[in-house]
mmCIF file of C-alpha atoms and ligand atoms in Angstrom:
data_model
loop_
_atom_site.group_PDB
_atom_site.id
_atom_site.type_symbol
_atom_site.label_atom_id
_atom_site.label_comp_id
_atom_site.label_asym_id
_atom_site.label_seq_id
_atom_site.Cartn_x
_atom_site.Cartn_y
_atom_site.Cartn_z
ATOM 1 C CA MET A 1 3.523 23.512 -10.954
ATOM 2 C CA GLY A 2 6.724 23.571 -12.762
ATOM 3 C CA CYS A 3 7.285 21.963 -16.472
ATOM 4 C CA SER A 4 10.131 20.614 -17.570
ATOM 5 C CA PHE A 5 8.600 18.609 -20.036
ATOM 6 C CA ARG A 6 5.576 17.585 -22.504
ATOM 7 C CA SER A 7 5.331 14.386 -24.200
ATOM 8 C CA ALA A 8 1.755 12.379 -25.947
ATOM 9 C CA THR A 9 3.315 9.460 -25.230
ATOM 10 C CA ASN A 10 4.966 6.546 -22.768
ATOM 11 C CA PRO A 11 6.299 3.809 -24.689
ATOM 12 C CA LYS A 12 8.177 2.646 -21.540
ATOM 13 C CA LYS A 13 4.767 1.738 -20.277
ATOM 14 C CA GLN A 14 6.371 3.507 -16.942
ATOM 15 C CA LEU A 15 4.065 3.058 -13.704
ATOM 16 C CA ILE A 16 5.910 4.757 -9.992
ATOM 17 C CA ILE A 17 4.689 2.850 -7.218
ATOM 18 C CA ALA A 18 4.936 5.940 -5.022
ATOM 19 C CA THR A 19 6.527 4.502 -2.341
ATOM 20 C CA ARG A 20 9.701 4.267 -0.641
ATOM 21 C CA ASN A 21 9.337 0.331 1.022
ATOM 22 C CA PRO A 22 10.253 -2.446 -0.604
ATOM 23 C CA ASP A 23 7.979 -4.341 0.941
ATOM 24 C CA LYS A 24 5.593 -3.117 -0.302
ATOM 25 C CA PHE A 25 6.879 -2.388 -3.718
ATOM 26 C CA ARG A 26 7.423 -5.587 -4.142
ATOM 27 C CA GLU A 27 4.226 -6.739 -2.667
ATOM 28 C CA ILE A 28 3.060 -4.605 -5.862
ATOM 29 C CA ARG A 29 5.625 -5.585 -8.645
ATOM 30 C CA ALA A 30 4.341 -9.562 -8.085
ATOM 31 C CA VAL A 31 0.714 -8.561 -8.428
ATOM 32 C CA LEU A 32 0.645 -6.504 -10.834
ATOM 33 C CA SER A 33 3.768 -8.407 -13.044
ATOM 34 C CA ASP A 34 0.739 -9.506 -15.727
ATOM 35 C CA LEU A 35 0.029 -6.480 -17.012
ATOM 36 C CA LYS A 36 4.135 -6.824 -18.331
ATOM 37 C CA LEU A 37 4.500 -2.622 -17.201
ATOM 38 C CA GLU A 38 8.256 -0.524 -16.127
ATOM 39 C CA PHE A 39 7.527 -0.506 -12.962
ATOM 40 C CA LEU A 40 9.099 3.009 -11.196
ATOM 41 C CA SER A 41 9.766 3.135 -7.490
ATOM 42 C CA LEU A 42 10.233 7.000 -5.178
ATOM 43 C CA ILE A 43 13.934 4.933 -4.525
ATOM 44 C CA ASP A 44 14.473 5.412 -8.878
ATOM 45 C CA PHE A 45 13.936 9.443 -8.085
ATOM 46 C CA PRO A 46 16.070 10.170 -4.839
ATOM 47 C CA ASP A 47 15.110 14.254 -6.130
ATOM 48 C CA LEU A 48 11.591 13.596 -4.540
ATOM 49 C CA PRO A 49 10.821 15.558 -1.832
ATOM 50 C CA GLU A 50 9.609 13.453 1.147
ATOM 51 C CA ILE A 51 5.885 13.556 0.463
ATOM 52 C CA GLU A 52 4.357 13.634 4.481
ATOM 53 C CA GLU A 53 1.211 12.033 4.845
ATOM 54 C CA ASP A 54 -0.356 13.623 7.142
ATOM 55 C CA GLY A 55 -4.584 13.064 5.911
ATOM 56 C CA GLN A 56 -7.018 12.332 8.000
ATOM 57 C CA THR A 57 -8.005 9.574 6.520
ATOM 58 C CA ILE A 58 -6.300 6.843 4.135
ATOM 59 C CA GLU A 59 -8.282 7.763 0.940
ATOM 60 C CA GLU A 60 -6.832 11.127 1.113
ATOM 61 C CA ASN A 61 -3.391 10.138 2.264
ATOM 62 C CA ALA A 62 -3.204 7.581 -0.842
ATOM 63 C CA ILE A 63 -4.950 10.520 -3.558
ATOM 64 C CA LYS A 64 -2.262 13.654 -1.652
ATOM 65 C CA LYS A 65 0.416 10.808 -2.214
ATOM 66 C CA ALA A 66 -0.557 9.794 -6.390
ATOM 67 C CA THR A 67 -1.082 13.173 -6.975
ATOM 68 C CA GLU A 68 1.518 14.515 -5.409
ATOM 69 C CA ILE A 69 4.905 12.244 -7.271
ATOM 70 C CA HIS A 70 2.024 12.472 -10.863
ATOM 71 C CA ASN A 71 2.148 16.282 -10.171
ATOM 72 C CA HIS A 72 6.057 16.299 -9.983
ATOM 73 C CA THR A 73 7.202 13.671 -12.207
ATOM 74 C CA GLY A 74 4.557 13.681 -15.032
ATOM 75 C CA LEU A 75 4.343 10.019 -15.196
ATOM 76 C CA PRO A 76 0.657 8.007 -14.315
ATOM 77 C CA CYS A 77 1.623 7.153 -10.723
ATOM 78 C CA LEU A 78 0.267 4.440 -8.551
ATOM 79 C CA ALA A 79 -0.025 5.461 -3.778
ATOM 80 C CA ASP A 80 -1.513 2.883 -1.516
ATOM 81 C CA ASP A 81 -2.296 3.673 2.098
ATOM 82 C CA THR A 82 -2.704 0.743 4.336
ATOM 83 C CA GLY A 83 -4.036 0.942 7.686
ATOM 84 C CA LEU A 84 -4.425 -2.007 10.940
ATOM 85 C CA GLU A 85 -8.109 -1.873 12.358
ATOM 86 C CA VAL A 86 -8.752 -2.889 15.691
ATOM 87 C CA ASP A 87 -12.558 -3.481 15.984
ATOM 88 C CA SER A 88 -11.619 -3.516 19.905
ATOM 89 C CA LEU A 89 -9.303 0.149 20.436
ATOM 90 C CA GLY A 90 -12.075 2.164 18.857
ATOM 91 C CA GLY A 91 -10.320 1.654 14.624
ATOM 92 C CA ALA A 92 -6.579 1.660 15.523
ATOM 93 C CA PRO A 93 -4.900 1.780 14.496
ATOM 94 C CA GLY A 94 -5.133 3.316 11.823
ATOM 95 C CA VAL A 95 -4.140 5.665 10.159
ATOM 96 C CA TYR A 96 -1.508 5.961 12.665
ATOM 97 C CA SER A 97 -0.255 2.063 11.720
ATOM 98 C CA SER A 98 2.987 3.409 10.983
ATOM 99 C CA ARG A 99 3.739 6.034 13.117
ATOM 100 C CA TYR A 100 1.801 3.738 15.945
ATOM 101 C CA ALA A 101 4.309 3.268 18.713
ATOM 102 C CA GLY A 102 6.076 6.861 17.169
ATOM 103 C CA GLU A 103 7.388 9.056 14.651
ATOM 104 C CA THR A 104 10.829 5.982 14.372
ATOM 105 C CA ALA A 105 8.555 3.383 15.574
ATOM 106 C CA THR A 106 10.287 -0.091 14.247
ATOM 107 C CA TYR A 107 7.628 -3.222 12.683
ATOM 108 C CA ALA A 108 8.551 -4.546 16.000
ATOM 109 C CA ASP A 109 8.474 -1.412 18.248
ATOM 110 C CA ASN A 110 4.466 -1.263 16.479
ATOM 111 C CA CYS A 111 3.892 -5.145 17.398
ATOM 112 C CA ARG A 112 4.812 -5.310 20.285
ATOM 113 C CA LYS A 113 2.874 -1.581 21.492
ATOM 114 C CA LEU A 114 -0.711 -3.502 19.468
ATOM 115 C CA LEU A 115 0.301 -6.420 22.024
ATOM 116 C CA GLU A 116 0.701 -3.758 25.039
ATOM 117 C CA GLU A 117 -2.790 -2.130 24.800
ATOM 118 C CA MET A 118 -4.685 -4.872 23.343
ATOM 119 C CA GLU A 119 -3.275 -7.318 26.704
ATOM 120 C CA GLY A 120 -6.025 -9.358 28.601
ATOM 121 C CA ILE A 121 -8.908 -8.892 24.834
ATOM 122 C CA PRO A 122 -10.106 -11.905 24.700
ATOM 123 C CA TYR A 123 -9.474 -14.009 21.452
ATOM 124 C CA PRO A 124 -13.743 -13.305 19.641
ATOM 125 C CA GLN A 125 -12.758 -9.962 20.078
ATOM 126 C CA ARG A 126 -10.127 -9.434 19.029
ATOM 127 C CA THR A 127 -11.251 -9.569 15.574
ATOM 128 C CA ALA A 128 -9.356 -7.126 12.779
ATOM 129 C CA HIS A 129 -8.716 -5.720 9.168
ATOM 130 C CA PHE A 130 -6.211 -4.452 6.788
ATOM 131 C CA ARG A 131 -7.963 -1.622 4.611
ATOM 132 C CA CYS A 132 -6.228 -0.907 1.308
ATOM 133 C CA VAL A 133 -7.163 2.063 -0.530
ATOM 134 C CA MET A 134 -4.819 2.685 -3.759
ATOM 135 C CA ALA A 135 -4.976 5.789 -5.698
ATOM 136 C CA LEU A 136 -4.392 6.163 -9.916
ATOM 137 C CA VAL A 137 -3.717 9.222 -10.842
ATOM 138 C CA THR A 138 -2.895 11.114 -14.196
ATOM 139 C CA LYS A 139 -3.329 13.906 -16.311
ATOM 140 C CA ASN A 140 -6.625 14.187 -16.456
ATOM 141 C CA LYS A 141 -8.443 11.353 -13.759
ATOM 142 C CA VAL A 142 -7.691 10.297 -9.798
ATOM 143 C CA ILE A 143 -8.994 7.052 -10.053
ATOM 144 C CA THR A 144 -8.687 4.958 -5.818
ATOM 145 C CA THR A 145 -10.283 1.039 -5.175
ATOM 146 C CA GLU A 146 -10.102 -0.366 -1.746
ATOM 147 C CA GLY A 147 -9.176 -3.476 -0.728
ATOM 148 C CA VAL A 148 -10.568 -5.520 3.142
ATOM 149 C CA CYS A 149 -8.716 -8.178 5.078
ATOM 150 C CA GLU A 150 -10.186 -9.552 7.788
ATOM 151 C CA GLY A 151 -7.898 -11.125 10.501
ATOM 152 C CA TYR A 152 -7.660 -12.020 14.287
ATOM 153 C CA ILE A 153 -4.876 -10.310 16.036
ATOM 154 C CA LEU A 154 -2.868 -13.125 18.059
ATOM 155 C CA THR A 155 -1.334 -12.512 21.564
ATOM 156 C CA GLN A 156 1.587 -14.018 20.071
ATOM 157 C CA MET A 157 4.023 -13.068 16.459
ATOM 158 C CA ARG A 158 4.203 -15.912 14.271
ATOM 159 C CA GLY A 159 6.336 -16.438 11.025
ATOM 160 C CA GLN A 160 8.869 -14.527 9.353
ATOM 161 C CA ASN A 161 7.677 -13.701 5.892
ATOM 162 C CA GLY A 162 6.228 -10.424 5.267
ATOM 163 C CA PHE A 163 6.514 -6.877 7.125
ATOM 164 C CA GLY A 164 4.428 -4.827 9.591
ATOM 165 C CA TYR A 165 1.537 -6.102 11.322
ATOM 166 C CA ASP A 166 1.900 -9.641 9.436
ATOM 167 C CA PRO A 167 3.011 -11.457 12.202
ATOM 168 C CA LEU A 168 0.405 -10.609 14.088
ATOM 169 C CA PHE A 169 -2.087 -10.810 11.873
ATOM 170 C CA TRP A 170 -4.080 -14.467 11.509
ATOM 171 C CA VAL A 171 -6.487 -15.567 8.859
ATOM 172 C CA GLU A 172 -9.127 -17.772 10.069
ATOM 173 C CA PRO A 173 -9.741 -19.309 6.622
ATOM 174 C CA TYR A 174 -5.684 -20.137 5.941
ATOM 175 C CA GLY A 175 -4.983 -21.051 9.840
ATOM 176 C CA LYS A 176 -2.215 -18.858 9.133
ATOM 177 C CA THR A 177 -0.712 -15.679 10.550
ATOM 178 C CA PHE A 178 0.366 -13.701 7.184
ATOM 179 C CA ALA A 179 3.471 -13.944 8.335
ATOM 180 C CA GLU A 180 3.623 -17.639 7.808
ATOM 181 C CA MET A 181 2.453 -17.335 4.838
ATOM 182 C CA GLU A 182 3.411 -17.687 1.266
ATOM 183 C CA PRO A 183 4.542 -14.855 -0.547
ATOM 184 C CA GLU A 184 2.594 -16.067 -3.428
ATOM 185 C CA LEU A 185 -0.746 -17.234 -1.287
ATOM 186 C CA LYS A 186 -0.958 -13.738 1.153
ATOM 187 C CA ASN A 187 -0.615 -11.398 -2.766
ATOM 188 C CA ARG A 188 -3.312 -13.734 -3.647
ATOM 189 C CA ILE A 189 -5.698 -12.586 -0.685
ATOM 190 C CA SER A 190 -4.690 -9.512 0.944
ATOM 191 C CA HIS A 191 -6.005 -6.188 0.839
ATOM 192 C CA ARG A 192 -3.421 -4.647 -1.072
ATOM 193 C CA ALA A 193 -4.123 -7.730 -3.667
ATOM 194 C CA ILE A 194 -7.120 -6.574 -3.766
ATOM 195 C CA ALA A 195 -7.647 -2.977 -3.791
ATOM 196 C CA LEU A 196 -5.088 -4.039 -6.848
ATOM 197 C CA ASN A 197 -6.918 -6.708 -8.505
ATOM 198 C CA LYS A 198 -9.904 -3.734 -9.048
ATOM 199 C CA MET A 199 -7.856 -1.914 -10.531
ATOM 200 C CA LYS A 200 -6.334 -3.802 -12.786
ATOM 201 C CA PRO A 201 -8.568 -3.226 -15.635
ATOM 202 C CA HIS A 202 -8.586 1.166 -15.347
ATOM 203 C CA LEU A 203 -4.323 0.191 -15.594
ATOM 204 C CA LEU A 204 -5.315 -1.519 -18.409
ATOM 205 C CA ASN A 205 -6.968 1.179 -20.317
ATOM 206 C CA LEU A 206 -4.432 3.281 -19.777
ATOM 207 C CA PHE A 207 -1.754 1.991 -21.132
ATOM 208 C CA SER A 208 -3.759 0.779 -23.641
ATOM 209 C CA THR A 209 -4.501 3.811 -25.034
ATOM 210 C CA GLU A 210 -2.027 7.056 -27.615
ATOM 211 C CA ASP A 211 -2.828 8.788 -23.883
ATOM 212 C CA PHE A 212 -1.129 7.360 -22.044
ATOM 213 C CA GLY A 213 -1.582 9.860 -18.388
ATOM 214 C CA LEU A 214 1.144 12.011 -19.404
ATOM 215 C CA CYS A 215 1.232 15.605 -18.172
ATOM 216 C CA SER A 216 5.009 18.242 -17.601
ATOM 217 C CA GLY A 217 6.699 17.493 -15.017
ATOM 218 C CA LYS A 218 10.637 18.402 -13.370
ATOM 219 C CA PHE A 219 11.519 16.254 -12.826
ATOM 220 C CA LYS A 220 11.379 13.792 -16.559
HETATM 221 P P1 LIG B 301 1.212 2.804 5.096
HETATM 222 O O1 LIG B 301 1.206 4.243 5.318
HETATM 223 O O2 LIG B 301 -0.027 2.225 3.553
HETATM 224 O O3 LIG B 301 2.705 2.607 4.266
HETATM 225 O O4 LIG B 301 1.858 2.475 6.354
HETATM 226 C C1 LIG B 301 0.861 2.243 7.710
HETATM 227 C C2 LIG B 301 1.779 1.075 8.417
HETATM 228 O O5 LIG B 301 1.077 -0.102 7.907
HETATM 229 C C3 LIG B 301 3.150 0.099 7.527
HETATM 230 O O6 LIG B 301 4.366 1.114 7.961
HETATM 231 C C4 LIG B 301 2.917 -1.447 8.562
HETATM 232 O O7 LIG B 301 3.110 -0.959 9.323
HETATM 233 C C5 LIG B 301 1.189 -1.209 8.149
HETATM 234 N N1 LIG B 301 1.235 -2.177 7.133
HETATM 235 C C6 LIG B 301 0.965 -1.869 5.778
HETATM 236 N N2 LIG B 301 0.773 -2.667 4.634
HETATM 237 C C7 LIG B 301 1.107 -3.712 5.364
HETATM 238 C C8 LIG B 301 0.363 -6.078 5.450
HETATM 239 O O8 LIG B 301 0.922 -5.563 3.718
HETATM 240 N N3 LIG B 301 0.635 -5.925 6.172
HETATM 241 C C9 LIG B 301 1.412 -5.107 7.836
HETATM 242 N N4 LIG B 301 1.184 -4.461 8.314
HETATM 243 C C10 LIG B 301 1.187 -3.328 6.995
#
């Protein structure tokens, strides 16, 4: 990878979140807010190439995204890849969650397709979980953590908050879909929050040492 930047420090404590999705970025920032880092997203790097999410698993996709962005920018990079795994559909949509209803599918298209695929499946069998893998890539480390949140897929959408499949994902202990929860509650119990809370000690360690995980990058 070509290099035009070398530094031993990252004084602004910058961490890139490898997403252009404002919904994800908002949630990740909220859960990590106590770390007092400067969070950047791919919106801050308009010249970076699109990264094809062509891995066979969400782990592969998360590591690929974080590695490529780290190599381009030289900054430590955190990438999230998430899949909704529905038991009665053999784990689908899984790694295809974002394009379940097609390459240009909207959140609503994907929810509609899921409802169609699950038509007639009775409640006890409508179990599902979100699985999120976070990958942190720095100059010399690749660290992954995982978070899983169990729930049920409703037969109709409920709630206005959140994004993606949130209006269909009902969490039994709270009697609400993710989309009916206040963001504060979702950010305490979600798959993403669980994975991020496992990642926090690694981030604290990274940003408390002199070596902030920088390598040489093309865009900085
Ligand atoms: P990605 O590949 O990690 O960007 O996510 C795949 C798809 O899963 C997204 O397009 C959303 O539709 C869905 N998704 C990811 N995270 C969540 C979530 O927290 N709630 C609901 N849907 C989500």
